[in-house]
Tab-separated table of C-alpha atoms and ligand atoms in Angstrom:
chain	number	residue	atom	x	y	z
F	1	MET	CA	15.504	31.141	-15.702
F	2	ARG	CA	17.560	33.860	-16.195
F	3	GLU	CA	19.175	33.551	-12.971
F	4	GLY	CA	20.432	29.996	-13.865
F	5	LEU	CA	21.254	30.191	-17.541
F	6	THR	CA	23.497	33.292	-16.823
F	7	ALA	CA	24.824	31.542	-13.583
F	8	ARG	CA	28.380	29.483	-13.903
F	9	PRO	CA	27.908	26.618	-13.816
F	10	LYS	CA	24.202	26.999	-15.759
F	11	ARG	CA	21.369	25.151	-13.863
F	12	LEU	CA	17.791	25.070	-14.221
F	13	PRO	CA	15.061	23.767	-11.827
F	14	ALA	CA	13.921	20.249	-11.810
F	15	TRP	CA	10.529	21.005	-11.713
F	16	LEU	CA	10.506	22.457	-15.067
F	17	LEU	CA	10.557	18.557	-16.205
F	18	TYR	CA	7.376	18.130	-15.429
F	19	ASP	CA	5.071	19.630	-18.111
F	20	GLU	CA	2.467	17.361	-19.595
F	21	ALA	CA	5.270	15.698	-22.265
F	22	GLY	CA	7.411	15.338	-19.346
F	23	SER	CA	5.285	13.796	-16.805
F	24	ARG	CA	4.001	10.932	-19.478
F	25	LEU	CA	7.816	10.165	-20.421
F	26	PHE	CA	8.324	10.260	-16.552
F	27	ASP	CA	5.705	7.349	-15.989
F	28	ALA	CA	7.343	5.682	-19.373
F	29	ILE	CA	10.679	5.434	-17.353
F	30	THR	CA	8.941	3.817	-14.292
F	31	GLU	CA	8.326	1.010	-16.444
F	32	LEU	CA	11.816	0.777	-18.043
F	33	PRO	CA	13.985	-2.230	-16.946
F	34	GLU	CA	16.874	-0.586	-16.051
F	35	TYR	CA	14.498	1.741	-13.636
F	36	TYR	CA	14.586	-0.269	-10.900
F	37	LEU	CA	13.099	2.345	-8.251
F	38	THR	CA	9.280	2.517	-8.995
F	39	ARG	CA	9.393	-1.730	-9.287
F	40	THR	CA	11.362	-2.247	-5.923
F	41	GLU	CA	9.123	0.439	-4.013
F	42	ARG	CA	6.005	-0.968	-5.304
F	43	GLY	CA	7.300	-4.641	-3.884
F	44	ILE	CA	8.225	-3.034	-0.387
F	45	LEU	CA	4.752	-1.636	-0.143
F	46	SER	CA	2.730	-5.073	-1.706
F	47	ALA	CA	4.450	-7.114	0.534
F	48	HIS	CA	4.261	-4.564	3.813
F	49	ALA	CA	1.358	-2.229	3.283
F	50	ALA	CA	-1.275	-4.460	6.102
F	51	GLU	CA	1.606	-4.382	8.594
F	52	MET	CA	2.295	-0.748	7.500
F	53	MET	CA	-1.220	0.542	8.080
F	54	ALA	CA	-1.721	-1.359	11.517
F	55	GLN	CA	1.616	0.052	12.461
F	56	ALA	CA	1.012	3.808	11.564
F	57	ALA	CA	-2.775	3.439	13.343
F	58	ALA	CA	-1.351	2.058	16.297
F	59	GLY	CA	-5.264	0.927	17.469
F	60	ALA	CA	-6.972	3.985	15.917
F	61	ARG	CA	-8.529	4.990	12.366
F	62	LEU	CA	-6.063	6.599	9.785
F	63	ARG	CA	-6.763	9.140	7.102
F	64	VAL	CA	-4.129	9.028	4.526
F	65	VAL	CA	-2.422	12.097	2.934
F	66	GLU	CA	-0.436	11.912	0.141
F	67	LEU	CA	2.219	14.588	-1.443
F	68	GLY	CA	2.894	14.778	-4.882
F	69	ALA	CA	0.232	12.290	-5.621
F	70	GLY	CA	0.704	12.076	-9.287
F	71	SER	CA	-1.114	9.173	-10.678
F	72	ALA	CA	-1.231	7.656	-6.965
F	73	ASP	CA	-0.591	4.031	-8.507
F	74	LYS	CA	1.568	2.414	-5.756
F	75	THR	CA	-1.030	4.349	-2.954
F	76	ARG	CA	-3.657	1.993	-4.189
F	77	LEU	CA	-1.855	-0.837	-2.063
F	78	LEU	CA	-2.035	1.285	1.048
F	79	LEU	CA	-5.747	2.221	0.454
F	80	LYS	CA	-6.890	-1.107	-0.120
F	81	ALA	CA	-4.785	-2.138	2.893
F	82	ALA	CA	-6.748	0.779	5.324
F	83	VAL	CA	-9.836	-0.118	3.778
F	84	GLU	CA	-9.316	-3.817	5.052
F	85	ARG	CA	-8.533	-2.856	8.286
F	86	GLN	CA	-11.261	-0.318	9.177
F	87	GLY	CA	-13.648	-0.682	6.155
F	88	THR	CA	-13.383	3.219	4.754
F	89	VAL	CA	-11.017	5.521	4.575
F	90	LEU	CA	-10.403	9.160	3.794
F	91	TYR	CA	-7.451	9.748	0.841
F	92	GLU	CA	-6.158	13.322	0.682
F	93	PRO	CA	-4.184	13.128	-2.279
F	94	VAL	CA	-1.936	16.948	-2.768
F	95	ASP	CA	-0.796	17.937	-5.894
F	96	VAL	CA	-0.066	20.911	-8.241
F	97	SER	CA	-1.781	19.384	-10.922
F	98	ALA	CA	-5.586	19.648	-10.454
F	99	SER	CA	-5.971	17.215	-13.876
F	100	ALA	CA	-3.523	15.059	-12.455
F	101	LEU	CA	-5.580	14.564	-8.948
F	102	GLU	CA	-8.953	14.594	-10.864
F	103	ALA	CA	-7.763	11.446	-12.812
F	104	ALA	CA	-6.833	9.609	-9.896
F	105	ARG	CA	-9.762	10.324	-7.553
F	106	GLU	CA	-11.903	8.889	-10.647
F	107	ARG	CA	-9.950	5.676	-11.050
F	108	ILE	CA	-9.382	5.604	-7.014
F	109	GLU	CA	-13.425	5.714	-6.042
F	110	ARG	CA	-14.310	3.219	-9.305
F	111	GLU	CA	-11.454	0.240	-8.380
F	112	ILE	CA	-11.712	0.660	-4.599
F	113	ASP	CA	-14.940	0.079	-2.593
F	114	GLY	CA	-14.553	2.275	0.225
F	115	VAL	CA	-12.217	5.061	-0.501
F	116	THR	CA	-13.539	8.675	-0.442
F	117	VAL	CA	-11.080	10.911	-2.024
F	118	THR	CA	-10.514	14.531	-1.080
F	119	PRO	CA	-7.991	16.079	-3.515
F	120	ARG	CA	-6.251	19.381	-2.609
F	121	VAL	CA	-4.724	21.226	-5.383
F	122	MET	CA	-1.435	22.716	-3.493
F	123	ASP	CA	1.975	23.402	-3.955
F	124	TYR	CA	3.469	21.381	-0.865
F	125	THR	CA	7.242	22.407	-2.107
F	126	HIS	CA	6.626	26.189	-2.224
F	127	GLY	CA	3.995	27.017	0.317
F	128	ALA	CA	3.891	29.923	2.395
F	129	GLY	CA	4.284	29.819	5.930
F	130	SER	CA	5.944	26.999	8.501
F	131	ARG	CA	3.301	24.803	8.357
F	132	LEU	CA	1.756	22.580	5.675
F	133	HIS	CA	-2.398	23.203	5.939
F	134	LEU	CA	-3.777	19.838	5.933
F	135	GLY	CA	-7.439	20.893	7.620
F	136	PRO	CA	-9.339	19.884	10.221
F	137	VAL	CA	-9.250	16.060	11.578
F	138	ASP	CA	-11.693	14.281	13.483
F	139	CYS	CA	-10.183	13.807	16.808
F	140	ARG	CA	-10.524	10.009	17.048
F	141	GLU	CA	-8.188	9.746	13.772
F	142	ARG	CA	-4.509	9.880	12.918
F	143	ARG	CA	-3.280	11.366	10.206
F	144	LEU	CA	-0.665	9.350	7.995
F	145	VAL	CA	1.306	11.393	5.395
F	146	VAL	CA	2.809	9.729	2.359
F	147	TYR	CA	5.479	10.855	0.722
F	148	ILE	CA	6.621	7.904	-1.415
F	149	GLY	CA	8.783	7.553	-4.764
F	150	SER	CA	11.768	9.265	-3.711
F	151	SER	CA	10.730	12.484	-4.547
F	152	ILE	CA	12.370	13.798	-1.282
F	153	GLY	CA	15.580	12.730	-3.302
F	154	ASN	CA	15.158	15.441	-5.620
F	155	PHE	CA	16.146	18.054	-2.469
F	156	GLU	CA	19.293	19.344	-1.051
F	157	PRO	CA	19.455	17.674	2.627
F	158	HIS	CA	18.839	20.979	3.582
F	159	GLN	CA	15.702	21.797	1.761
F	160	ALA	CA	14.262	18.242	2.662
F	161	ALA	CA	14.569	18.705	6.661
F	162	LYS	CA	12.584	21.963	5.932
F	163	LEU	CA	9.868	20.337	3.985
F	164	LEU	CA	9.636	17.429	6.656
F	165	ARG	CA	9.460	19.989	9.328
F	166	ARG	CA	6.796	21.541	7.674
F	167	VAL	CA	5.156	18.859	7.052
F	168	ARG	CA	5.321	17.779	11.299
F	169	ALA	CA	4.167	21.351	11.891
F	170	GLY	CA	0.652	20.521	10.267
F	171	LEU	CA	0.762	17.351	11.783
F	172	ARG	CA	-0.317	16.116	15.700
F	173	THR	CA	1.681	14.359	18.056
F	174	GLY	CA	1.114	10.700	17.002
F	175	ASP	CA	0.421	11.254	13.370
F	176	GLY	CA	2.585	9.376	10.957
F	177	LEU	CA	4.710	9.930	7.763
F	178	LEU	CA	5.912	7.251	5.408
F	179	LEU	CA	8.687	8.015	3.537
F	180	GLY	CA	10.027	6.201	0.746
F	181	VAL	CA	14.227	7.036	-0.185
F	182	ASP	CA	16.239	5.222	-2.808
F	183	LEU	CA	19.516	3.748	-1.329
F	184	ALA	CA	23.228	3.867	-2.701
F	185	LYS	CA	23.952	1.534	-4.333
F	186	GLU	CA	27.114	0.191	-7.131
F	187	ASP	CA	27.145	3.083	-9.375
F	188	SER	CA	26.596	1.147	-12.574
F	189	ILE	CA	23.134	0.353	-11.443
F	190	LEU	CA	22.390	4.125	-10.857
F	191	LEU	CA	23.741	5.429	-13.735
F	192	ALA	CA	21.810	3.068	-16.095
F	193	ALA	CA	18.687	3.865	-14.246
F	194	TYR	CA	19.197	7.500	-15.317
F	195	ASP	CA	20.818	6.638	-18.511
F	196	ASP	CA	18.727	3.811	-20.160
F	197	ALA	CA	19.397	2.312	-23.449
F	198	ALA	CA	16.076	3.372	-24.858
F	199	GLY	CA	16.854	6.712	-24.692
F	200	VAL	CA	13.503	8.051	-22.531
F	201	THR	CA	15.335	9.670	-19.901
F	202	ALA	CA	17.625	11.538	-22.273
F	203	ALA	CA	14.176	12.548	-23.852
F	204	PHE	CA	12.628	13.620	-20.417
F	205	ASN	CA	16.045	15.761	-19.803
F	206	ARG	CA	15.662	17.426	-23.576
F	207	ASN	CA	12.038	18.141	-23.586
F	208	LEU	CA	13.011	20.516	-20.572
F	209	LEU	CA	14.655	22.823	-23.714
F	210	VAL	CA	11.393	21.800	-25.823
F	211	ARG	CA	9.264	23.447	-23.229
F	212	LEU	CA	11.937	26.651	-23.123
F	213	ASN	CA	11.489	26.896	-26.654
F	214	ARG	CA	7.223	26.732	-26.493
F	215	GLU	CA	7.230	28.904	-22.870
F	216	LEU	CA	10.195	31.208	-22.835
F	217	ASP	CA	10.143	31.822	-26.872
F	218	ALA	CA	13.744	29.835	-27.096
F	219	GLU	CA	15.367	28.581	-29.592
F	220	PHE	CA	17.515	25.824	-28.316
F	221	GLU	CA	18.351	22.888	-30.663
F	222	PRO	CA	17.477	19.707	-27.986
F	223	GLU	CA	19.480	17.699	-30.344
F	224	ALA	CA	22.661	19.739	-29.806
F	225	PHE	CA	22.749	18.575	-26.193
F	226	ALA	CA	23.770	15.327	-24.804
F	227	HIS	CA	22.009	13.878	-21.655
F	228	CYS	CA	24.655	13.024	-19.497
F	229	ALA	CA	23.887	11.454	-16.029
F	230	LEU	CA	26.613	11.030	-13.168
F	231	TRP	CA	27.189	10.234	-9.856
F	232	ASN	CA	28.408	12.246	-7.494
F	233	ALA	CA	29.985	10.070	-4.684
F	234	GLU	CA	30.862	12.862	-2.531
F	235	ARG	CA	27.294	14.461	-2.183
F	236	SER	CA	25.792	10.676	-2.905
F	237	ARG	CA	23.741	11.912	-5.629
F	238	ILE	CA	22.918	11.408	-9.459
F	239	GLU	CA	22.995	14.478	-11.648
F	240	MET	CA	21.423	15.006	-14.468
F	241	HIS	CA	23.106	17.489	-16.927
F	242	LEU	CA	22.452	18.930	-20.693
F	243	ARG	CA	25.735	18.779	-22.359
F	244	SER	CA	26.429	21.502	-25.061
F	245	ARG	CA	27.659	18.983	-28.085
F	246	GLY	CA	29.461	22.050	-29.388
F	247	ALA	CA	30.016	25.952	-29.185
F	248	GLN	CA	26.659	27.537	-29.638
F	249	ARG	CA	24.950	30.692	-29.180
F	250	VAL	CA	20.874	30.679	-27.853
F	251	HIS	CA	18.458	33.302	-27.817
F	252	VAL	CA	15.708	33.560	-25.309
F	253	GLY	CA	13.315	35.455	-26.575
F	254	ALA	CA	10.946	36.113	-23.879
F	255	LEU	CA	13.858	36.896	-21.516
F	256	GLY	CA	15.441	39.464	-23.831
F	257	LEU	CA	18.635	36.994	-23.637
F	258	THR	CA	21.373	35.516	-25.631
F	259	VAL	CA	23.237	32.465	-23.968
F	260	ASP	CA	26.820	31.225	-24.961
F	261	PHE	CA	27.440	27.855	-24.703
F	262	SER	CA	31.448	26.801	-24.983
F	263	ALA	CA	31.634	23.174	-26.407
F	264	GLY	CA	31.305	20.706	-23.643
F	265	GLU	CA	29.599	23.146	-21.008
F	266	SER	CA	26.594	21.834	-19.246
F	267	ILE	CA	23.191	22.561	-17.662
F	268	HIS	CA	22.633	21.156	-14.591
F	269	THR	CA	19.100	20.085	-14.430
F	270	GLU	CA	18.339	17.843	-11.439
F	271	ASN	CA	19.827	15.829	-8.526
F	272	SER	CA	18.820	12.795	-7.253
F	273	TYR	CA	20.064	11.692	-3.599
F	274	LYS	CA	20.556	8.639	-2.869
F	275	TYR	CA	20.255	7.718	1.193
F	276	ARG	CA	23.022	5.853	2.663
F	277	PRO	CA	22.385	3.494	5.700
F	278	GLY	CA	20.619	5.760	8.824
F	279	GLN	CA	20.305	8.780	6.768
F	280	ALA	CA	16.293	8.774	6.164
F	281	GLU	CA	16.176	7.964	10.083
F	282	ALA	CA	18.299	11.156	11.139
F	283	LEU	CA	16.417	13.601	8.488
F	284	LEU	CA	13.058	12.263	9.974
F	285	ALA	CA	14.810	12.779	13.667
F	286	GLU	CA	15.691	16.349	12.538
F	287	ALA	CA	11.827	16.902	11.186
F	288	GLY	CA	10.619	16.128	14.532
F	289	PHE	CA	9.864	12.106	13.906
F	290	ARG	CA	10.984	9.137	15.500
F	291	THR	CA	11.539	6.164	12.804
F	292	GLU	CA	9.456	3.126	14.048
F	293	ALA	CA	9.970	1.265	11.458
F	294	THR	CA	12.083	0.663	8.184
F	295	TRP	CA	11.181	-1.785	5.298
F	296	THR	CA	13.601	-2.638	2.531
F	297	ASP	CA	13.810	-5.342	-0.439
F	298	ALA	CA	15.877	-8.104	-0.300
F	299	ARG	CA	18.709	-6.502	-1.884
F	300	GLY	CA	18.803	-3.429	-0.200
F	301	TRP	CA	17.971	-1.016	-2.804
F	302	PHE	CA	15.108	1.486	-1.775
F	303	ALA	CA	13.650	1.841	1.637
F	304	VAL	CA	10.396	2.857	3.179
F	305	CYS	CA	10.194	3.960	6.787
F	306	LEU	CA	7.629	5.325	9.264
F	307	GLY	CA	8.260	8.119	11.198
F	308	ARG	CA	5.929	8.959	14.229
F	309	ALA	CA	5.096	12.620	14.948
F	310	VAL	CA	6.744	13.272	18.207
L	401	AVJ	C1	10.488	11.583	-9.314
L	401	AVJ	C2	12.413	12.722	-8.623
L	401	AVJ	C3	11.595	10.423	-7.966
L	401	AVJ	O1	14.818	11.181	-9.139
L	401	AVJ	O2	14.663	9.006	-9.740
L	401	AVJ	C4	13.849	9.787	-12.999
L	401	AVJ	C5	13.140	11.902	-11.283
L	401	AVJ	N1	14.811	11.843	-13.117
L	401	AVJ	N2	14.657	9.865	-13.861
L	401	AVJ	C6	14.028	10.137	-9.861
L	401	AVJ	C7	13.383	11.115	-12.606
L	401	AVJ	C8	15.361	10.984	-13.893
L	401	AVJ	C9	12.630	10.609	-10.172
L	401	AVJ	N3	11.880	11.590	-9.103
């Protein structure tokens, strides 16, 4: 935090956005009319789940791992399709939040007969070593790692490749990866999705300051910062910033730090990369996966790719 707040330009890590209040605000974002991502991806999964599972299985039994499972809402479409194919399925959601995993387990085991949930509390983004530890698997089974929701979009391209290489290293040849990415599109649509009329995304962004006030004894006045979303065409990403409305000085007690802001100076809080045609496939190739299929919606706004570990 000290490093980010004293850097020029100032920045803070996007994972800070997801405390309890932030996770609740994000869930609200997914239901906003402007935030097309969740709805569009759900449409793709619901139209093609059976085909996705059949192709991923390629004649074997599947077991499903999900990275950053959260509430695992859309995954249920895939799990239902897997149960229809093979009768039962083992589901291994990975998340940093033990409470989110427990809630997901309870709900999924209650709602879908045939699914056994084995949650793994783990930070898949910062894990030590070059390989994601997924545990042993029956030799007649294939793993399918599900990484949907455009979560990969929060990573710089080189970090995204590194993360997927770690995933690949934890798999066997022939295992699968289902990757959901948001696609580049008209900027007015992108900007509205990250700056909604009801102000939920603004609250989500400012909640980061509320969190610093609580956890680092900081004295930010959240309303003294404007939520700002902008499209960086050159890097194909939406950026979120918190822009100081005026010149101000803020103390961060736990750091013994005083931070000065000039009027209009901003803290960069998040990037959300939007993939161009072929980029997701190139990323998969770089990480050791051959893309076997790409499913998209009628407007071509979102894509779900199936990669095969080679
Ligand atoms: C959770 C990373 C997919 O980038 O769209 C939503 C986070 N930020 N609105 C995204 C987010 C602002 C979201 N992801």
